[in-house]
Amino acid sequence: MHNHNIRKKILFFVHDYHHYQAYVQSAALRNIRDRIIFLVDTKLKDFDFGVSPDRVYGYSFPDQKDILHRHIFNINTWIHRNRNIGFHIRTLLFTPRQKRIYRILALPIVNRIAKWIFLQRARDRVLFGLVQEINPDIVVLPSHAFEGTTFEMIRIARELHIPSFMMVDNWDTLVWKTTFTFKPDYLGVWSKQQIEHAVQVRGMPRERISILGAPRFMNYMTSSERLPSLYPFPYILYVGVFDEFNELGALKKIDEAIEKYQIPFKVVFRPTATQFPRKCSDIFFEYDFKHIILDTNAQTYYKKGTSWDFSKDTFNPKQFPDPNYNLSLLQNAEYVICPQSTMLLEATLLGKRVYLISYNDDIHRFNPEWVFKHAGHLHGLDGLENVRMVRRENDIEKIFLSGDQLKESGLKHYDIDWFVAKDATMHYPENLKNVIDTL
């Protein structure tokens, strides 16, 4: 990194509504907004970016070109399937037809030819001309790492000799998502954990990685007041999971335990916006439960998506509630029960007890026990002081017994800072400015 005392023109790419909410609507860009040119999907072009309209360029990457990049993702995933468990799992999710195709396309020599053809066809001259016209000093790319546009932008920046800076946008992006078609010049991450994932899984040079913190959690670090409760009664928050799991079975066990032990709390069930297809009953009806209700906000989106694939509906604001909604939901909960979910990090930042479901439901291959064992970003969660593991279905009842029934000994202790850098998150706008100014 080199120190330049100049005000760099920043091209900031906004791929979907989540990025708009996490970066534009928050204070994340506060210290650099005055020199940002926004390049955004045309569906977002008329949104308020806090700058004059002439500094917001709209462009939609053609679907056909995005599909070509996904072919490259899948070829590389197959090639590297034995290098990382996350890549291996993605190949297990291929259809039989996909497995036959990518097994052939991943062969030596064949994969080079196939990727060259796909990359040539995915080349976007219009996007290239747009970046060339804007002529930025740096290209900044928040990314989930599954967008073809992200890697097309990195390629364009490289060809125009403009440094690219990718900002990791999710907890599991580096260890669980697809391969990088092109590596960015620099990478911004949440924490020390993600530095290790970037180096070990992605092969990024350590000196090109900076800890920025997580912008989506800024309000958890800076909010000094407790928000009013969304419900007029004390409640336990159950956070749903996207992955395969017999969620209704877990909720039924919880409902029965509350009834048995006369627990004076209701349970608020907050499912994810979409769920991976499951091999069991999977539609929640309140009339099936005595003590569990569906979260009010979740009623606007639950089971209303057109696909389980979240990437197909990334411009729907219903998928992304106001950040203060989740903050209030967690602040006022007695405690949290959930399988693997980013919201357990949010609960931990607030000091809430979390009961982490990690048992085998005996229905799904990729059940919580399997995921907790193999997903690298989850390793160490059982060492957080506030987390209690629910390793067997029958252990659900122990949540409601007196005493700390699920406390375990002999585990390596972890601080939440390993997963989310607290100080960096609190000072995210300053960190982002300082890093960009020194690249």
Coordinates of C-alpha atoms in Angstrom, one line a residue:
M1 CA 0.0 0.0 0.0
H2 CA 1.2 3.5 -0.8
N3 CA 0.2 6.8 0.8
H4 CA -1.0 9.4 -1.6
N5 CA -2.2 12.8 -0.4
I6 CA -4.8 13.1 -3.1
R7 CA -8.6 12.9 -3.2
K8 CA -9.2 9.9 -5.3
K9 CA -12.3 9.7 -7.6
I10 CA -14.1 6.5 -6.4
L11 CA -16.3 4.4 -8.6
F12 CA -18.7 2.6 -6.2
F13 CA -20.7 -0.3 -7.6
V14 CA -24.2 -1.0 -6.1
H15 CA -25.4 -4.4 -7.3
D16 CA -28.7 -4.8 -5.4
Y17 CA -31.0 -3.5 -2.8
H18 CA -29.0 -5.1 0.1
H19 CA -25.9 -3.1 -1.0
Y20 CA -28.0 0.0 -1.2
Q21 CA -29.3 -0.4 2.3
A22 CA -26.0 -1.5 3.9
Y23 CA -23.8 1.1 2.3
V24 CA -25.8 4.0 0.9
Q25 CA -28.6 4.3 3.4
S26 CA -26.2 3.8 6.4
A27 CA -23.3 6.0 7.5
A28 CA -20.7 3.7 5.8
L29 CA -19.9 6.1 3.0
R30 CA -20.1 9.2 5.1
N31 CA -16.4 10.2 4.8
I32 CA -16.0 9.5 1.1
R33 CA -19.5 10.2 -0.4
D34 CA -18.4 13.6 -1.7
R35 CA -16.0 11.9 -4.2
I36 CA -18.0 8.9 -5.2
I37 CA -19.5 8.2 -8.6
F38 CA -22.1 5.5 -8.2
L39 CA -22.6 2.8 -10.8
V40 CA -25.9 1.0 -10.0
D41 CA -28.3 -1.4 -11.4
T42 CA -30.9 0.4 -13.4
K43 CA -33.6 -0.8 -11.0
L44 CA -31.9 1.4 -8.4
K45 CA -31.2 4.4 -10.7
D46 CA -34.0 6.6 -9.2
F47 CA -33.2 5.9 -5.6
D48 CA -31.7 8.6 -3.4
F49 CA -27.9 8.2 -3.3
G50 CA -27.2 11.4 -1.4
V51 CA -25.4 12.9 -4.4
S52 CA -26.5 14.9 -7.5
P53 CA -28.1 12.7 -10.2
D54 CA -25.3 13.3 -12.7
R55 CA -23.1 11.2 -10.3
V56 CA -25.3 8.1 -10.5
Y57 CA -24.9 5.9 -13.6
G58 CA -27.4 3.2 -14.2
Y59 CA -26.5 -0.1 -16.0
S60 CA -27.8 -3.6 -15.9
F61 CA -25.4 -6.4 -16.7
P62 CA -27.1 -8.7 -19.3
D63 CA -28.5 -11.9 -17.9
Q64 CA -26.8 -13.9 -20.6
K65 CA -23.4 -12.7 -19.6
D66 CA -24.1 -13.3 -16.0
I67 CA -25.0 -16.9 -16.9
L68 CA -21.6 -17.2 -18.7
H69 CA -19.8 -16.1 -15.5
R70 CA -21.8 -18.7 -13.5
H71 CA -20.6 -21.4 -15.9
I72 CA -17.0 -20.3 -15.1
F73 CA -17.9 -20.3 -11.3
N74 CA -19.1 -23.9 -11.7
I75 CA -16.1 -25.1 -13.7
N76 CA -13.7 -23.6 -11.2
T77 CA -15.7 -25.0 -8.3
W78 CA -15.5 -28.5 -9.8
I79 CA -11.7 -28.1 -10.4
H80 CA -11.2 -27.0 -6.7
R81 CA -13.8 -29.3 -5.1
N82 CA -11.1 -31.2 -3.2
R83 CA -9.4 -28.1 -2.0
N84 CA -12.2 -26.6 0.1
I85 CA -15.3 -28.3 1.7
G86 CA -17.4 -25.3 0.6
F87 CA -16.6 -25.9 -3.1
H88 CA -17.1 -29.6 -2.6
I89 CA -20.6 -29.0 -1.2
R90 CA -21.6 -26.9 -4.2
T91 CA -20.7 -29.7 -6.5
L92 CA -23.0 -32.0 -4.5
L93 CA -25.8 -29.6 -5.2
F94 CA -25.3 -29.9 -9.0
T95 CA -28.0 -31.7 -10.9
P96 CA -26.9 -35.0 -12.6
R97 CA -26.8 -33.1 -15.9
Q98 CA -24.6 -30.4 -14.5
K99 CA -22.2 -32.9 -13.0
R100 CA -21.8 -34.6 -16.4
I101 CA -21.2 -31.3 -18.1
Y102 CA -18.8 -29.7 -15.6
R103 CA -16.8 -32.9 -15.1
I104 CA -15.9 -32.7 -18.8
L105 CA -15.5 -28.9 -18.9
A106 CA -13.1 -29.1 -15.9
L107 CA -10.7 -31.5 -17.6
P108 CA -7.1 -30.2 -18.1
I109 CA -6.8 -28.2 -21.3
V110 CA -10.6 -28.4 -21.9
N111 CA -11.2 -26.1 -18.9
R112 CA -8.8 -23.5 -20.3
I113 CA -10.5 -23.5 -23.6
A114 CA -14.0 -23.4 -22.1
K115 CA -13.2 -20.6 -19.7
W116 CA -11.5 -18.6 -22.5
I117 CA -14.6 -18.9 -24.7
F118 CA -17.0 -18.1 -21.8
L119 CA -14.9 -15.0 -20.8
Q120 CA -14.8 -13.8 -24.4
R121 CA -18.5 -14.1 -24.8
A122 CA -19.1 -12.5 -21.3
R123 CA -17.0 -9.5 -22.2
D124 CA -19.1 -6.3 -21.8
R125 CA -18.0 -3.5 -24.1
V126 CA -20.7 -1.2 -23.0
L127 CA -19.7 -1.6 -19.3
F128 CA -16.0 -1.2 -20.3
G129 CA -16.9 2.1 -22.1
L130 CA -18.8 3.4 -19.1
V131 CA -15.9 2.8 -16.7
Q132 CA -13.5 4.3 -19.2
E133 CA -15.8 7.4 -19.4
I134 CA -16.0 7.8 -15.6
N135 CA -12.2 7.3 -15.4
P136 CA -12.0 6.6 -11.6
D137 CA -8.9 6.3 -9.5
I138 CA -10.2 3.2 -7.8
V139 CA -13.1 0.8 -8.3
V140 CA -14.9 -0.3 -5.1
L141 CA -17.0 -3.4 -5.1
P142 CA -19.2 -4.6 -2.2
S143 CA -19.7 -8.3 -3.1
H144 CA -21.5 -11.5 -2.3
A145 CA -19.0 -13.2 -4.6
F146 CA -21.7 -14.7 -6.9
E147 CA -22.3 -11.7 -9.2
G148 CA -20.9 -11.9 -12.6
T149 CA -20.7 -8.2 -12.7
T150 CA -18.2 -8.1 -9.8
F151 CA -15.7 -10.1 -11.7
E152 CA -16.4 -8.4 -15.0
M153 CA -15.7 -5.1 -13.2
I154 CA -12.4 -6.5 -11.8
R155 CA -11.4 -7.5 -15.3
I156 CA -12.3 -4.1 -16.7
A157 CA -10.4 -2.3 -13.9
R158 CA -7.4 -4.5 -14.6
E159 CA -7.4 -3.8 -18.3
L160 CA -7.7 0.0 -17.6
H161 CA -4.9 -0.2 -15.0
I162 CA -7.3 0.9 -12.2
P163 CA -7.0 -0.7 -8.8
S164 CA -10.0 -2.8 -7.6
F165 CA -11.1 -3.0 -4.0
M166 CA -13.6 -5.8 -3.1
M167 CA -15.5 -5.5 0.2
V168 CA -16.7 -8.8 1.5
D169 CA -20.4 -8.5 2.2
N170 CA -21.2 -11.7 4.0
W171 CA -19.9 -13.8 6.8
D172 CA -19.5 -16.9 4.6
T173 CA -18.4 -15.3 1.4
L174 CA -14.8 -16.3 1.5
V175 CA -15.0 -19.8 2.8
W176 CA -18.4 -21.0 1.6
K177 CA -19.2 -19.2 -1.7
T178 CA -17.9 -19.8 -5.2
T179 CA -14.4 -19.2 -6.5
F180 CA -13.0 -15.9 -7.6
T181 CA -12.8 -15.7 -11.4
F182 CA -10.4 -12.8 -11.0
K183 CA -8.8 -11.7 -7.7
P184 CA -9.3 -8.1 -6.8
D185 CA -6.2 -6.0 -6.2
Y186 CA -7.3 -5.4 -2.6
L187 CA -9.8 -6.9 -0.2
G188 CA -11.8 -5.5 2.7
V189 CA -13.0 -7.9 5.4
W190 CA -15.0 -8.1 8.6
S191 CA -12.4 -9.5 10.9
K192 CA -9.3 -11.6 11.6
Q193 CA -11.3 -14.7 10.8
Q194 CA -12.0 -13.5 7.3
I195 CA -8.3 -12.6 6.8
E196 CA -7.5 -16.3 7.4
H197 CA -10.2 -17.4 5.0
A198 CA -9.0 -14.9 2.3
V199 CA -5.4 -16.2 2.6
Q200 CA -6.1 -19.9 3.0
V201 CA -9.1 -20.4 0.7
R202 CA -8.8 -17.5 -1.8
G203 CA -5.0 -17.2 -1.9
M204 CA -5.1 -13.4 -1.4
P205 CA -1.8 -11.9 -0.3
R206 CA -2.1 -11.0 3.4
E207 CA -0.6 -7.5 2.9
R208 CA -3.5 -6.7 0.5
I209 CA -6.2 -7.3 3.0
S210 CA -7.7 -4.7 5.4
I211 CA -10.1 -5.2 8.3
L212 CA -13.0 -2.7 7.8
G213 CA -15.6 -4.2 10.1
A214 CA -19.2 -5.0 9.0
P215 CA -21.3 -2.0 8.0
R216 CA -24.6 -3.9 8.5
F217 CA -23.7 -4.1 12.2
M218 CA -22.8 -0.4 12.8
N219 CA -26.0 0.4 14.5
Y220 CA -25.5 -2.5 17.0
M221 CA -22.2 -0.8 18.0
T222 CA -23.3 2.8 18.0
S223 CA -26.9 2.6 19.4
S224 CA -26.8 3.8 23.0
E225 CA -30.6 3.5 23.7
R226 CA -32.8 0.5 23.9
L227 CA -35.5 0.7 21.2
P228 CA -39.1 0.2 22.1
S229 CA -40.3 -3.4 21.9
L230 CA -42.2 -4.5 18.9
Y231 CA -44.4 -6.7 21.0
P232 CA -46.5 -6.1 24.2
F233 CA -45.3 -9.3 25.8
P234 CA -42.0 -10.9 26.8
Y235 CA -40.7 -13.2 24.1
I236 CA -38.0 -15.6 22.9
L237 CA -36.8 -15.0 19.4
Y238 CA -36.4 -18.0 17.1
V239 CA -34.4 -17.1 14.0
G240 CA -35.0 -19.4 11.0
V241 CA -32.4 -20.8 8.7
F242 CA -32.1 -20.9 4.9
D243 CA -30.5 -24.3 4.7
E244 CA -32.1 -27.7 4.9
F245 CA -33.6 -28.4 8.3
N246 CA -36.8 -29.7 9.8
E247 CA -37.6 -26.3 11.3
L248 CA -41.2 -27.1 12.2
G249 CA -40.0 -30.1 14.2
A250 CA -37.7 -27.9 16.3
L251 CA -40.5 -25.4 16.8
K252 CA -42.9 -28.1 17.9
K253 CA -40.3 -29.3 20.5
I254 CA -40.0 -25.7 21.8
D255 CA -43.8 -25.3 21.9
E256 CA -44.2 -28.5 23.9
A257 CA -41.4 -27.5 26.4
I258 CA -43.0 -24.1 27.0
E259 CA -46.3 -25.8 27.7
K260 CA -44.7 -28.5 29.9
Y261 CA -42.7 -26.1 32.1
Q262 CA -45.2 -23.2 32.0
I263 CA -42.6 -20.7 30.7
P264 CA -44.1 -17.2 30.8
F265 CA -42.8 -16.2 27.3
K266 CA -44.1 -16.5 23.8
V267 CA -41.8 -17.4 20.9
V268 CA -41.5 -15.0 17.9
F269 CA -40.6 -17.0 14.8
R270 CA -38.6 -15.0 12.3
P271 CA -37.9 -17.1 9.2
T272 CA -35.5 -16.3 6.5
A273 CA -37.0 -14.6 3.4
T274 CA -36.4 -17.8 1.4
Q275 CA -35.6 -21.4 2.3
F276 CA -33.8 -24.1 0.5
P277 CA -36.2 -26.9 -0.6
R278 CA -36.8 -29.4 2.3
K279 CA -37.9 -33.0 2.5
C280 CA -40.5 -32.4 5.2
S281 CA -43.5 -30.2 6.1
D282 CA -42.3 -26.7 5.9
I283 CA -45.1 -24.2 6.1
F284 CA -45.7 -22.5 9.5
F285 CA -49.3 -22.0 10.6
E286 CA -49.8 -20.3 14.0
Y287 CA -52.9 -22.4 14.7
D288 CA -50.6 -25.4 15.0
F289 CA -48.8 -23.9 18.0
K290 CA -49.9 -22.7 21.4
H291 CA -47.0 -20.4 22.2
I292 CA -45.4 -19.4 18.9
I293 CA -46.3 -16.6 16.5
L294 CA -44.9 -15.5 13.2
D295 CA -43.0 -12.3 13.3
T296 CA -45.1 -9.4 12.1
N297 CA -42.6 -8.2 9.6
A298 CA -42.0 -11.7 8.3
Q299 CA -45.7 -11.9 7.4
T300 CA -44.9 -9.6 4.4
Y301 CA -42.5 -12.0 2.8
Y302 CA -42.9 -15.5 4.3
K303 CA -43.4 -18.1 1.6
K304 CA -44.2 -15.4 -1.0
G305 CA -41.0 -15.6 -3.0
T306 CA -41.0 -16.8 -6.6
S307 CA -37.9 -19.0 -5.9
W308 CA -35.8 -20.4 -3.1
D309 CA -32.8 -18.8 -4.8
F310 CA -32.3 -15.6 -3.0
S311 CA -30.2 -14.2 -5.8
K312 CA -33.3 -14.0 -8.0
D313 CA -35.1 -11.5 -5.9
T314 CA -32.4 -9.1 -4.7
F315 CA -34.3 -5.9 -5.5
N316 CA -37.3 -6.5 -3.3
P317 CA -37.3 -4.2 -0.2
K318 CA -39.5 -6.7 1.6
Q319 CA -36.4 -9.0 1.8
F320 CA -34.5 -6.2 3.7
P321 CA -36.4 -4.7 6.7
D322 CA -35.2 -1.5 8.3
P323 CA -32.0 -2.3 10.2
N324 CA -33.6 -0.9 13.4
Y325 CA -36.3 -3.6 13.1
N326 CA -33.8 -6.4 13.8
L327 CA -32.1 -4.3 16.4
S328 CA -35.3 -3.8 18.4
L329 CA -36.3 -7.5 17.8
L330 CA -33.0 -8.7 19.4
Q331 CA -32.7 -6.0 22.1
N332 CA -36.0 -6.9 23.6
A333 CA -35.8 -10.7 23.3
E334 CA -35.2 -12.7 26.4
Y335 CA -32.8 -14.8 24.5
V336 CA -32.4 -16.3 21.0
I337 CA -32.7 -19.8 19.6
C338 CA -31.5 -20.6 16.1
P339 CA -29.6 -22.9 13.7
Q340 CA -26.7 -21.3 11.9
S341 CA -27.6 -17.7 11.1
T342 CA -25.8 -14.3 10.9
M343 CA -28.3 -13.0 13.4
L344 CA -26.5 -15.0 16.1
L345 CA -23.6 -12.6 15.6
E346 CA -25.9 -9.7 16.0
A347 CA -27.3 -11.2 19.2
T348 CA -23.8 -11.8 20.5
L349 CA -22.8 -8.2 19.8
L350 CA -25.8 -7.2 22.1
G351 CA -24.7 -9.7 24.8
K352 CA -27.8 -12.0 24.3
R353 CA -27.7 -15.6 25.2
V354 CA -28.0 -17.8 22.1
Y355 CA -29.0 -21.4 21.9
L356 CA -27.5 -22.7 18.7
I357 CA -29.3 -25.7 17.2
S358 CA -26.6 -28.0 15.8
Y359 CA -28.2 -31.5 15.7
N360 CA -28.9 -34.0 13.0
D361 CA -32.6 -33.9 12.1
D362 CA -32.3 -37.4 10.5
I363 CA -34.0 -36.1 7.3
H364 CA -31.6 -33.9 5.5
R365 CA -28.0 -34.6 4.4
F366 CA -26.9 -31.0 5.0
N367 CA -28.5 -30.7 8.4
P368 CA -27.3 -28.3 11.2
E369 CA -24.9 -30.9 12.7
W370 CA -23.3 -31.5 9.3
V371 CA -23.1 -27.8 8.5
F372 CA -21.6 -26.9 11.9
K373 CA -19.0 -29.5 11.4
H374 CA -17.9 -28.5 7.9
A375 CA -18.6 -24.8 7.4
G376 CA -15.4 -23.0 8.2
H377 CA -17.0 -19.7 9.2
L378 CA -18.9 -21.4 12.0
H379 CA -15.9 -22.9 13.7
G380 CA -15.4 -21.5 17.1
L381 CA -19.0 -20.4 17.7
D382 CA -19.3 -22.9 20.5
G383 CA -16.5 -21.1 22.3
L384 CA -18.4 -17.8 22.6
E385 CA -19.3 -17.1 26.2
N386 CA -23.0 -16.4 25.4
V387 CA -23.6 -19.4 23.1
R388 CA -25.0 -22.8 24.2
M389 CA -25.0 -25.7 21.8
V390 CA -28.1 -27.7 21.3
R391 CA -26.4 -30.8 19.9
R392 CA -29.4 -33.3 20.2
E393 CA -33.0 -32.7 19.5
N394 CA -33.9 -33.8 23.1
D395 CA -31.6 -31.1 24.4
I396 CA -34.2 -28.5 23.3
E397 CA -36.0 -29.2 26.6
K398 CA -32.9 -28.3 28.6
I399 CA -33.1 -24.7 27.4
F400 CA -36.1 -24.3 29.7
L401 CA -34.8 -26.0 32.8
S402 CA -33.3 -24.1 35.7
G403 CA -29.6 -23.8 35.8
D404 CA -27.2 -23.6 32.9
Q405 CA -28.0 -27.1 31.6
L406 CA -26.2 -26.8 28.3
K407 CA -23.0 -25.2 29.4
E408 CA -19.9 -27.1 28.2
S409 CA -16.4 -27.2 29.5
G410 CA -13.1 -27.7 27.7
L411 CA -13.9 -25.6 24.7
K412 CA -11.5 -23.1 23.2
H413 CA -12.7 -19.6 24.1
Y414 CA -13.4 -17.1 21.4
D415 CA -14.4 -13.5 21.5
I416 CA -17.0 -12.1 19.1
D417 CA -14.1 -9.9 17.8
W418 CA -12.7 -12.9 16.0
F419 CA -15.9 -13.0 13.8
V420 CA -16.8 -9.3 13.7
A421 CA -14.1 -6.7 14.5
K422 CA -16.1 -4.5 17.0
D423 CA -13.9 -1.4 17.1
A424 CA -13.5 -1.5 13.3
T425 CA -17.2 -1.8 12.8
M426 CA -17.9 1.1 15.2
H427 CA -15.5 3.3 13.1
Y428 CA -16.4 1.8 9.7
P429 CA -16.6 5.2 7.8
E430 CA -13.2 6.3 9.1
N431 CA -11.7 2.9 8.3
L432 CA -13.0 2.8 4.8
K433 CA -11.7 6.3 4.0
N434 CA -8.3 5.6 5.5
V435 CA -7.9 2.3 3.6
I436 CA -9.0 3.8 0.2
D437 CA -6.7 6.8 0.7
T438 CA -3.7 4.6 1.3
L439 CA -4.2 2.1 -1.6

